[in-house]
Amino acid sequence: MSRIFLSTDPIKKSLHRQYYDYTLTIKEYVEFKKLDTLPGLEEGERSLIYDLSTFTRMEVYSFVPRYIQNNFPIRLIDVKTMRLLPSWEVISTVQALSHTIVKDNLETIANSIDGETALHQHLQNYKWYSILSHRWDSKEIIFQDILEFPKITAKAIEKLRKELASDSIFLDNRSALQELVRESQATEGVPEPKDGEEPLITQLYRLVQSMGPSPTYTNAGFAKLINFCYHTLTQYGIDLAWIDTCCIDKTSSAELEESIRSMFRWYRNSGVCLIYLGKTATLEGGVGMLRQDPWFSRGWTLQELLAPKHVKFYGKAWEPLTGNYQSNDKVFPPPGNGPAEERTLIELVSEITNISINELVNFKPGLDNVRGRLAWASRRETTRVEDEAYCLLGIFNITISIAYGEGENAFQRLQEAIIQKTNDRTLFIWEYDFLRGPEFYQSSILASRPKDFWNTTDEMTIELYTISNHPEDLPPAHYTMTNHGLQIALSFCDDDYMRMWMKEMDIEYNSQVKYKLAALAFARKEEVLYPVLLLLTEHQERGYIYYKRHNNERTYRQPRITPYISIPVPQLDRPKLIYIR
């Protein structure tokens, strides 16, 4: 018995320590677990082992609330009961299940170098909640509506279902939710569910099925929510779900701002993301039909496509578009068990969105390929103009304050935040909106909206400022935004070349205007670097010189890359720092 007491002495001491070594504690717990199987243990020693193991479990899960509060949505739906759970209830639910998860993986965690990191990995790999990506309709179930679901009784559901089946009631302009709540309140109270009784979501799903394949306009949002929660439970065995329509209290500006900032992370950490294409039935029409679904044209759905690691596409009848043979539509190459058109869903999505399969499958948020990522968003729309910027925050891993009412200034601030963290000059390669003109732009060097990047595809790789005719005296490659405008180092072409270039571009030369043709960046083609040329006009104000992008209609187009015109590559002057406003 002495060796038992020798092994327990460190644990006895740890009971009285305010701080403890996490990995040591969990390893000692495993040791106790083994000791508990030895014969001859006295009752007091066995009790000590149980007490210490309980203590260890409590310490192990002390970080669970922190993990949830930093990685989970503010609220989640309990899909069985359709109750909206606040954070503290979610924590309680996850803690209870975490005991089972850690118990099943205790040996792995204990034998790892860092027990806490190993535990985090097991928690992150578990599918805690599902999340929905969809296009909003006018009649969605909102936050105030879902609070009514606990009032619904099984009796009210069954009554309404039978009336629908017998055509004795129509819901053309009536809300199914309101009918259920009214009928439930007509009974005496809301009875507690009995043991063995079907979950509320199963009963609601049968009701939705009785509405037919195309619920009325008034109840489309209700049917969408029920289908989403039912598939979450039955197809994936997940008890918690999140949908942006009803899990955010939009009357709270603080909660709305936190949700917008956290949205990418919530989709990233989801166990599975169900993507609902409400206008698509099958993949038989290929890219042409799939492209027409409004989901591909919405701004917020871009990050909802990129962020999750596990996605599943569903058609308007809530049937998986790739069947049941493929559990994750982001897997590439997909398994070869289904029809050809199903096996290439990720390729169809890639073609529609102009996003490479590698980016779709392995997307990492950040500032790589700034110009390309803005181009992804250029053909998408949002209801609020500010959301054109806010929906990109997670994609670039950028944070700015949320201020609805600021209009296009939101996208200006997004670009300024990007400038603070990258030297990528492709941010300035965009073209004016022909229908608006330069007078609608706050800056001649920054785009007004993501749409300005729509025509940014080319056959070349755009690189940072990397070469000069005078490499011995290069200014810094970085740039910065100041109260005088964008401070950036550029090389100018000589005046003769500039006039020849303007003639080639069919731009009228005005002797009263001071022009400068600058190399903004360099494009690589067949191992040769060509300057990307930007025509500027020089101005003076209060003793200092600044420049503006030329606003002639011919230069509305993105900065021109030399090989696309017939004149030779120019000679460049020594780079110098200038200001562009």
XYZ file of C-alpha atoms in Angstrom:
581
model
C 0.000 0.000 0.000
C 2.989 2.275 0.490
C 3.390 2.905 -3.206
C -0.215 4.068 -3.349
C 0.423 6.646 -0.680
C 3.655 7.664 -2.382
C 1.764 8.286 -5.589
C -1.051 10.131 -3.821
C 1.116 12.442 -1.732
C 1.673 14.980 -4.583
C -2.053 15.121 -5.204
C -2.818 15.676 -1.509
C -0.478 18.638 -1.587
C -2.027 19.963 -4.797
C -5.398 20.142 -3.048
C -3.985 22.952 -0.917
C -2.283 24.828 -3.750
C -4.012 27.842 -5.240
C -2.219 27.223 -8.530
C -1.416 23.862 -10.029
C 0.208 22.287 -13.028
C -2.587 21.346 -15.428
C -0.802 18.551 -17.250
C 0.529 17.002 -14.001
C -2.950 16.981 -12.480
C -4.598 15.227 -15.404
C -1.786 12.671 -15.588
C -2.214 11.953 -11.873
C -5.929 11.462 -12.446
C -5.140 8.762 -14.988
C -2.797 7.201 -12.450
C -5.604 7.136 -9.895
C -7.922 5.627 -12.449
C -5.485 2.735 -12.782
C -4.958 2.420 -9.026
C -8.690 2.149 -8.536
C -8.616 -1.205 -10.305
C -6.025 -2.680 -7.885
C -7.331 -5.129 -5.264
C -6.885 -4.458 -1.565
C -7.651 -0.751 -1.525
C -9.184 0.361 1.740
C -12.462 2.270 1.630
C -10.840 5.505 2.797
C -8.202 5.296 0.094
C -10.837 4.525 -2.552
C -12.861 7.521 -1.339
C -9.779 9.711 -1.583
C -9.249 8.576 -5.153
C -12.831 9.458 -6.077
C -12.593 12.829 -4.345
C -9.371 13.668 -6.103
C -10.684 12.574 -9.485
C -13.730 14.800 -8.982
C -11.457 17.676 -8.041
C -9.421 17.094 -11.186
C -12.490 17.062 -13.420
C -13.652 20.360 -11.942
C -10.273 21.917 -12.633
C -10.156 20.489 -16.146
C -13.489 22.112 -17.050
C -12.859 25.440 -15.391
C -11.933 26.892 -18.778
C -15.063 25.635 -20.589
C -17.056 28.864 -19.933
C -14.177 30.907 -21.316
C -13.964 28.675 -24.363
C -17.679 29.019 -25.081
C -17.840 32.766 -24.527
C -14.975 33.321 -26.945
C -15.979 30.834 -29.639
C -19.741 30.264 -29.556
C -22.629 32.514 -30.589
C -24.293 34.552 -27.855
C -27.391 32.359 -28.000
C -28.172 28.950 -29.462
C -31.405 27.093 -30.167
C -32.057 23.810 -28.368
C -33.433 22.064 -31.437
C -35.398 19.456 -29.479
C -37.430 21.975 -27.497
C -36.992 25.005 -29.817
C -35.966 27.069 -26.816
C -33.475 29.894 -27.321
C -30.712 29.257 -24.806
C -28.685 32.125 -23.324
C -24.955 31.743 -22.882
C -25.118 30.407 -19.323
C -27.444 27.567 -20.357
C -25.210 26.728 -23.295
C -22.248 26.566 -20.904
C -24.145 24.170 -18.631
C -25.106 21.957 -21.582
C -21.573 21.847 -22.993
C -19.979 21.201 -19.590
C -22.233 18.207 -19.013
C -21.323 16.683 -22.369
C -17.645 17.592 -21.991
C -17.298 15.135 -19.094
C -18.175 12.283 -21.441
C -15.906 13.552 -24.215
C -12.879 13.916 -21.948
C -13.534 10.594 -20.220
C -13.541 8.860 -23.607
C -10.288 10.583 -24.608
C -8.558 10.797 -21.240
C -5.584 8.608 -22.096
C -4.838 10.644 -25.233
C -5.075 13.921 -23.346
C -2.951 12.692 -20.442
C -0.189 11.388 -22.705
C 0.078 14.621 -24.678
C 2.803 17.144 -24.006
C 0.270 19.873 -23.269
C -2.908 18.532 -21.688
C -4.830 21.775 -22.019
C -4.075 22.099 -25.737
C -5.107 18.488 -26.296
C -8.369 19.093 -24.477
C -9.026 22.184 -26.589
C -8.516 20.134 -29.730
C -11.023 17.515 -28.622
C -13.570 20.226 -27.834
C -12.987 21.998 -31.143
C -13.334 18.788 -33.118
C -16.686 17.996 -31.534
C -19.730 19.173 -33.479
C -21.332 21.382 -30.837
C -23.729 23.359 -33.006
C -24.912 23.684 -36.583
C -25.348 26.958 -38.426
C -27.466 28.029 -41.385
C -26.425 30.024 -44.447
C -29.351 31.306 -46.481
C -30.838 34.278 -48.234
C -33.201 36.308 -46.085
C -36.872 36.465 -47.070
C -39.327 39.148 -46.010
C -41.221 36.895 -43.570
C -38.509 35.391 -41.404
C -38.851 34.178 -37.819
C -37.100 36.901 -35.811
C -35.819 37.114 -32.243
C -39.151 38.150 -30.745
C -40.929 35.319 -32.600
C -38.764 32.459 -31.394
C -39.422 33.437 -27.792
C -43.011 32.282 -28.436
C -42.069 28.692 -29.276
C -42.017 27.409 -25.657
C -45.722 28.306 -25.471
C -46.643 25.819 -28.203
C -48.333 22.580 -27.144
C -48.422 19.228 -28.896
C -52.217 19.406 -28.901
C -52.185 22.698 -30.836
C -49.703 21.320 -33.378
C -51.764 18.205 -34.002
C -54.995 20.162 -34.347
C -53.526 22.542 -36.919
C -51.918 19.652 -38.808
C -55.202 17.800 -39.116
C -57.001 20.950 -40.261
C -54.393 21.492 -42.957
C -54.620 17.869 -44.056
C -58.408 18.107 -44.375
C -58.236 21.472 -46.176
C -60.488 22.961 -43.490
C -57.999 25.781 -42.909
C -55.727 27.781 -45.218
C -52.649 29.738 -44.149
C -52.267 31.931 -47.233
C -51.975 35.167 -45.252
C -51.895 33.790 -41.727
C -48.873 32.948 -39.626
C -48.604 29.317 -38.556
C -46.664 30.440 -35.488
C -49.391 32.847 -34.422
C -52.054 30.186 -34.972
C -50.116 27.705 -32.840
C -49.553 30.177 -30.005
C -53.207 31.280 -30.055
C -54.477 27.698 -29.963
C -51.964 26.730 -27.254
C -52.998 29.640 -25.037
C -56.628 28.635 -25.445
C -55.860 25.504 -23.432
C -55.176 25.613 -19.702
C -51.469 26.269 -19.428
C -48.600 24.554 -21.221
C -48.238 20.955 -20.027
C -44.785 19.619 -19.262
C -43.533 17.077 -21.845
C -43.945 13.484 -20.744
C -41.169 10.916 -20.712
C -40.854 9.271 -24.105
C -42.853 11.978 -25.835
C -41.606 13.097 -29.234
C -39.452 16.238 -29.223
C -41.309 19.414 -30.150
C -39.197 19.793 -33.298
C -40.413 16.404 -34.611
C -44.027 17.434 -34.143
C -43.413 20.805 -35.799
C -41.659 19.087 -38.704
C -44.732 16.945 -39.387
C -46.801 20.116 -39.382
C -44.500 21.738 -41.939
C -44.691 18.631 -44.111
C -48.467 18.983 -44.169
C -48.040 22.482 -45.647
C -46.748 20.939 -48.867
C -43.461 21.387 -50.740
C -43.914 25.164 -51.125
C -45.225 26.826 -47.954
C -47.014 30.129 -48.393
C -45.047 33.350 -48.511
C -46.171 34.158 -44.971
C -44.819 30.880 -43.573
C -41.690 30.338 -45.678
C -39.441 31.551 -42.852
C -41.237 29.329 -40.325
C -40.801 26.280 -42.559
C -37.135 27.113 -43.170
C -36.385 27.323 -39.442
C -38.165 24.051 -38.660
C -36.496 22.181 -41.533
C -33.082 23.476 -40.499
C -33.491 22.451 -36.846
C -34.999 19.069 -37.749
C -32.146 18.184 -40.122
C -29.631 19.372 -37.540
C -31.003 16.855 -35.048
C -31.827 13.911 -37.293
C -29.076 14.080 -39.922
C -26.164 15.229 -37.765
C -27.163 14.345 -34.197
C -26.490 17.916 -33.044
C -28.646 19.433 -30.280
C -27.756 23.124 -30.738
C -28.264 25.384 -33.749
C -27.829 29.014 -34.795
C -29.545 31.104 -37.459
C -29.030 34.828 -37.931
C -32.727 35.647 -38.307
C -33.810 34.832 -34.756
C -30.708 34.303 -32.599
C -29.671 37.984 -32.543
C -31.599 40.631 -30.643
C -31.296 43.413 -33.178
C -32.916 45.913 -30.826
C -29.608 45.874 -28.913
C -26.960 47.807 -30.819
C -24.212 46.326 -28.629
C -25.332 42.763 -29.372
C -25.686 43.504 -33.079
C -22.166 44.944 -33.250
C -20.684 41.984 -31.362
C -22.506 39.578 -33.680
C -21.213 41.293 -36.831
C -17.652 41.262 -35.519
C -17.906 37.613 -34.456
C -19.892 36.223 -37.385
C -16.950 34.751 -39.287
C -15.659 33.030 -36.152
C -19.085 31.577 -35.363
C -19.344 30.064 -38.837
C -15.742 28.863 -38.595
C -16.356 27.034 -35.309
C -19.649 25.415 -36.311
C -19.860 21.635 -36.468
C -21.626 21.852 -39.816
C -22.993 24.677 -41.952
C -26.183 23.908 -43.852
C -26.377 26.053 -47.002
C -29.970 26.456 -48.160
C -30.483 27.350 -51.816
C -34.150 28.313 -51.849
C -34.444 28.624 -55.647
C -32.514 25.496 -56.638
C -34.084 22.045 -56.917
C -31.273 19.905 -58.366
C -27.877 20.209 -60.029
C -29.152 18.972 -63.378
C -28.957 22.445 -64.910
C -25.255 22.751 -64.123
C -23.576 26.119 -63.613
C -26.162 28.033 -65.614
C -29.072 27.130 -63.322
C -27.105 27.107 -60.088
C -25.729 30.590 -60.788
C -29.252 32.012 -60.793
C -29.865 31.187 -57.142
C -29.912 34.487 -55.180
C -27.688 32.962 -52.496
C -24.676 33.459 -54.784
C -25.387 37.188 -55.148
C -25.603 38.174 -51.468
C -22.748 39.851 -49.638
C -23.003 38.037 -46.308
C -23.074 34.580 -47.880
C -19.488 35.014 -49.102
C -17.993 34.592 -45.629
C -20.624 31.950 -44.866
C -19.206 29.937 -47.770
C -15.542 30.477 -46.890
C -15.534 30.234 -43.088
C -17.012 26.770 -42.270
C -14.875 23.685 -42.593
C -17.883 21.400 -43.046
C -20.752 22.459 -45.331
C -23.723 20.726 -46.878
C -25.812 22.237 -49.695
C -29.592 21.743 -49.602
C -32.098 22.514 -52.347
C -35.457 24.232 -51.959
C -37.188 20.973 -50.932
C -34.549 20.433 -48.215
C -32.968 17.541 -50.047
C -29.124 17.485 -50.109
C -27.943 18.484 -53.581
C -25.165 15.903 -53.500
C -27.287 13.164 -51.984
C -26.269 11.336 -48.841
C -23.094 9.760 -50.200
C -21.063 12.924 -49.512
C -21.153 14.212 -45.929
C -19.047 17.319 -46.553
C -19.430 19.272 -49.800
C -16.085 20.997 -49.179
C -14.152 17.769 -49.592
C -12.142 17.725 -52.818
C -11.818 15.561 -54.720
C -15.227 14.315 -53.588
C -15.970 10.583 -53.326
C -16.874 8.932 -56.600
C -20.084 7.256 -55.490
C -22.630 9.568 -57.080
C -23.621 10.921 -60.477
C -21.081 13.030 -62.296
C -22.916 16.316 -61.760
C -23.034 15.689 -57.998
C -19.364 14.865 -57.728
C -18.424 18.279 -59.097
C -20.512 20.583 -56.885
C -17.435 22.259 -55.417
C -16.179 22.859 -58.967
C -19.506 24.430 -59.946
C -19.336 26.715 -56.931
C -15.753 27.622 -57.812
C -16.769 28.578 -61.347
C -19.729 30.666 -60.175
C -17.813 32.550 -57.480
C -14.444 32.828 -59.286
C -12.833 31.440 -56.137
C -10.306 28.648 -56.560
C -11.140 25.232 -55.147
C -8.102 25.461 -52.894
C -9.399 28.722 -51.390
C -12.871 27.273 -50.967
C -11.591 24.193 -49.170
C -8.662 25.659 -47.210
C -9.559 29.335 -46.786
C -7.587 31.292 -44.198
C -8.709 34.775 -43.185
C -6.143 37.525 -43.568
C -4.591 39.978 -46.004
C -3.277 37.623 -48.665
C -4.584 38.435 -52.150
C -6.384 41.649 -51.121
C -7.399 42.571 -54.660
C -8.662 39.093 -55.439
C -10.772 38.879 -52.294
C -12.367 42.233 -53.022
C -13.126 40.963 -56.515
C -15.007 38.007 -54.975
C -17.317 40.499 -53.287
C -17.642 42.825 -56.279
C -20.675 41.103 -57.793
C -22.537 40.664 -54.518
C -25.129 42.933 -52.972
C -26.308 43.835 -49.486
C -29.488 45.560 -48.360
C -27.555 48.149 -46.320
C -24.667 49.805 -48.118
C -22.559 49.676 -44.942
C -22.779 45.883 -44.980
C -20.689 45.831 -48.155
C -17.780 46.554 -45.804
C -18.957 44.844 -42.617
C -19.503 41.483 -44.339
C -15.797 41.450 -45.301
C -14.356 42.026 -41.818
C -13.901 38.338 -41.035
C -12.482 37.531 -44.463
C -9.664 40.053 -43.973
C -9.472 39.493 -40.204
C -9.947 43.240 -39.764
C -11.871 45.076 -37.056
C -13.588 48.444 -37.481
C -16.415 49.996 -35.511
C -19.981 49.358 -36.690
C -21.833 52.585 -37.494
C -24.989 52.172 -39.557
C -25.831 55.427 -41.255
C -22.287 56.176 -42.434
C -23.011 54.876 -45.949
C -20.063 54.287 -48.268
C -17.674 55.665 -45.661
C -17.697 52.168 -44.145
C -15.847 50.772 -47.158
C -13.392 53.690 -46.998
C -12.618 52.821 -43.390
C -12.214 49.148 -44.268
C -9.601 50.020 -46.889
C -7.801 52.316 -44.445
C -7.716 49.479 -41.898
C -6.256 47.172 -44.565
C -3.620 49.798 -45.412
C -2.451 49.794 -41.796
C -1.599 46.084 -41.976
C -0.330 45.345 -45.490
C 1.926 46.642 -48.252
C -0.208 45.073 -50.970
C -0.518 47.734 -53.673
C -3.134 45.796 -55.584
C -5.637 47.515 -53.281
C -5.289 50.512 -55.628
C -5.888 48.559 -58.837
C -9.585 49.131 -59.507
C -11.697 51.144 -61.914
C -14.329 53.814 -61.529
C -17.999 53.012 -61.849
C -18.824 54.419 -65.310
C -22.365 55.264 -64.252
C -21.276 57.304 -61.239
C -18.073 59.058 -62.242
C -15.204 60.265 -60.058
C -17.181 63.044 -58.345
C -18.859 60.407 -56.149
C -15.530 59.174 -54.802
C -14.123 60.482 -51.523
C -10.607 59.660 -52.690
C -9.080 59.259 -56.114
C -6.879 56.405 -54.895
C -9.376 54.401 -52.798
C -12.367 52.611 -54.254
C -15.868 53.643 -53.286
C -17.482 50.183 -53.157
C -16.429 46.554 -53.757
C -18.073 46.775 -57.184
C -15.102 48.849 -58.339
C -13.007 45.661 -58.267
C -15.293 43.646 -60.524
C -12.942 43.820 -63.539
C -9.741 42.881 -61.735
C -9.023 39.549 -63.361
C -6.003 39.294 -65.625
C -3.439 36.765 -66.756
C -0.632 38.279 -64.724
C 0.555 38.093 -61.153
C 0.578 41.540 -59.582
C 3.492 42.023 -57.193
C 4.601 44.634 -54.688
C 7.010 47.428 -55.521
C 10.080 45.290 -56.192
C 12.257 46.804 -58.921
C 13.719 50.142 -59.917
C 16.236 51.590 -62.320
C 18.002 52.862 -59.199
C 18.047 49.956 -56.723
C 20.765 51.609 -54.658
C 18.402 54.370 -53.480
C 14.972 52.800 -53.001
C 12.508 54.390 -50.578
C 10.508 52.014 -48.369
C 8.053 49.784 -50.191
C 5.335 50.404 -47.605
C 2.759 53.176 -47.756
C 0.607 54.891 -45.177
C -2.526 57.022 -44.962
C -1.915 60.531 -43.589
C -3.937 63.733 -43.247
C -2.327 64.816 -46.553
C -3.503 61.647 -48.303
C -1.815 58.367 -49.183
C 1.968 58.597 -48.764
C 3.569 56.174 -51.197
C 6.845 55.749 -53.105
C 6.407 55.764 -56.895
C 8.680 55.955 -59.925
C 7.714 58.336 -62.738
C 8.132 57.871 -66.468
C 9.729 60.711 -68.447
C 7.429 63.256 -70.116
C 8.067 62.030 -73.681
C 7.027 58.509 -72.793
C 4.022 59.835 -70.870
C 2.756 61.761 -73.964
C 3.243 58.693 -76.146
C 1.345 56.582 -73.595
C -1.521 59.088 -73.422
C -1.777 59.108 -77.208
C -1.884 55.306 -77.238
C -4.646 55.406 -74.628
C -6.499 58.088 -76.630
C -6.295 60.609 -73.769
C -6.225 64.248 -74.835
C -3.180 66.113 -73.552
C -3.950 69.448 -71.868
C -0.938 71.756 -71.576
C -2.589 73.528 -68.603
C -2.523 70.322 -66.531
C 0.584 68.841 -64.929
C 0.528 65.107 -65.637
C 2.677 62.364 -64.150
C 2.709 58.733 -65.288
C 3.704 56.546 -62.346
C 4.500 52.862 -61.846
C 2.114 51.721 -59.111
C 3.192 48.078 -58.967
C 4.591 45.398 -61.260
C 2.944 42.576 -63.152
C 4.815 39.360 -63.884
C 4.344 37.690 -67.246
C 6.622 34.961 -68.532
C 9.249 35.809 -65.886
C 9.318 39.470 -66.961
C 8.169 42.311 -64.710
C 6.133 45.080 -66.327
C 5.064 48.259 -64.559
C 1.380 48.869 -63.840
C 0.979 52.496 -64.931
C -1.226 55.072 -63.257
C -1.839 58.549 -64.715
C -1.790 61.285 -62.061
C -2.372 65.034 -62.085
C -0.274 67.336 -59.905
C -1.845 69.906 -57.570
C -0.645 72.406 -54.993
C -2.329 73.492 -51.802
C -0.898 75.706 -49.061
C 2.647 75.109 -50.129
C 2.691 71.340 -50.553
C 2.300 69.206 -53.655
C -0.141 66.327 -53.892
C -1.500 64.201 -56.733
C -4.849 62.835 -57.842
C -5.735 59.977 -60.073
C -6.623 61.371 -63.492
C -10.399 61.445 -63.949
C -10.585 61.378 -67.728
C -13.123 58.809 -68.929
C -10.366 56.795 -70.568
C -8.599 56.445 -67.214
C -11.703 55.340 -65.349
C -10.400 51.901 -66.181
C -7.996 50.171 -63.816
C -4.299 51.151 -64.061
C -2.912 49.877 -67.328
C -0.367 47.077 -67.549
C 2.312 47.789 -70.158
C 2.105 44.590 -72.293
C -1.556 45.350 -73.009
C -0.558 48.356 -75.134
C 1.760 48.449 -78.109
C 4.442 50.869 -76.863
C 7.635 49.594 -75.204
C 8.324 49.266 -71.489
C 9.294 52.688 -70.079
C 12.434 53.793 -68.293
C 11.622 54.833 -64.743
C 13.067 57.622 -62.618
C 14.357 57.172 -59.091
C 11.347 56.492 -56.804
C 10.245 59.232 -54.455
C 7.618 59.680 -51.791
C 4.485 61.508 -52.889
C 0.967 62.117 -51.578
C -2.139 60.994 -53.454
C -5.567 62.282 -52.448
